[in-house]
């Protein structure tokens, strides 16, 4: 249930509605809007009787919420969320480009790539210090040393840092260094990790589980919002399918569905979807056309020597081409839409 307040509702009226919701044993969640405040009712078991609140001063409407997820839904918040990371706003009408290697391998490697992607026009730098690898014998990331390298990259280039957290043990450490905390596909339903991310003041990039439905994905995001952190960026990175021409199958149709269902920004990761460098530029172009709010792309200056995901990493020159093409499609779409 969502209680929509009158435009000129006073603070006292809002406070007394909040108190009335608590009195019924529910949890109120005020949602500031452009023009008016709405108050969501959470943690109700079974339907809420709207008439309990409709007569209270300042209450305009009681709207039943039909979706299983609430805080992430457009029913609760029609206004699109823009996640602010430094100078970059991700969401609504913007298109953000996040780029960098799969893993931080050394200071020289990270700085070399960061300078190239910055020159090409990337908005944020990505790189894993903790890597979720299928084999325990594969490179697992540099850990804290990797985070310190990312700190240096931010100092030198000014690019905000996106990096993955794998577990609760290292959450505080990753949170301290990251500008955006990534939760990977394998952890999409790690509920204790989601809850901890919900307590963070840092934005969270939540990847779609490789076999997750959109409802499951949005419910995972709901865990983060329910704890108080509404700065969530969703990331479609391909789902498992029967094909063998790519590592996963990029589900582009997730973008219009998620944009319709949720106010949260959604970006595309074409690198993990494809698993092969030759598909990354075409899929990035498609991401703009389908109106994603950005892309996250793996780039390496020497992919043949990369310690992880070399096959899908673009050479810096290819990333230049990608940025040019993607920005040009974006600008065209935008100017085409201005006359609508
Ligand atoms: C990554 O971004 O490096 C990564 C491990 O991605 P995913 O969780 O999508 O596999
Ligand atoms: Mn990777």
Coordinates of C-alpha atoms and ligand atoms in Angstrom, one line a residue, residues 102 126 131-132 164 182 184-186 207 237 272 296 298, ligand 1:
X102 CA 38.3 -8.0 -15.3
X126 CA 36.1 -1.1 -13.1
X131 CA 37.5 -12.4 -8.1
X132 CA 34.7 -15.1 -8.0
X164 CA 33.2 -6.4 -6.5
X182 CA 29.5 -4.6 -7.2
X184 CA 28.2 -10.3 -8.9
X185 CA 25.9 -12.8 -10.7
X186 CA 26.8 -15.6 -8.3
X207 CA 24.2 -8.0 -11.4
X237 CA 25.2 -9.6 -17.9
X272 CA 30.4 -11.3 -19.6
X296 CA 30.2 -1.9 -18.3
X298 CA 36.2 -5.2 -19.9
Ligands
LIG1 C1 32.9 -9.3 -13.2 O1 32.2 -8.3 -13.5 O2 34.1 -9.3 -13.3 C2 32.2 -10.5 -12.9 C3 32.8 -11.5 -12.2 O3 30.9 -10.6 -13.4 P1 29.7 -11.6 -13.2 O4 29.4 -11.6 -11.8 O5 28.7 -11.0 -14.1 O6 30.2 -12.9 -13.7

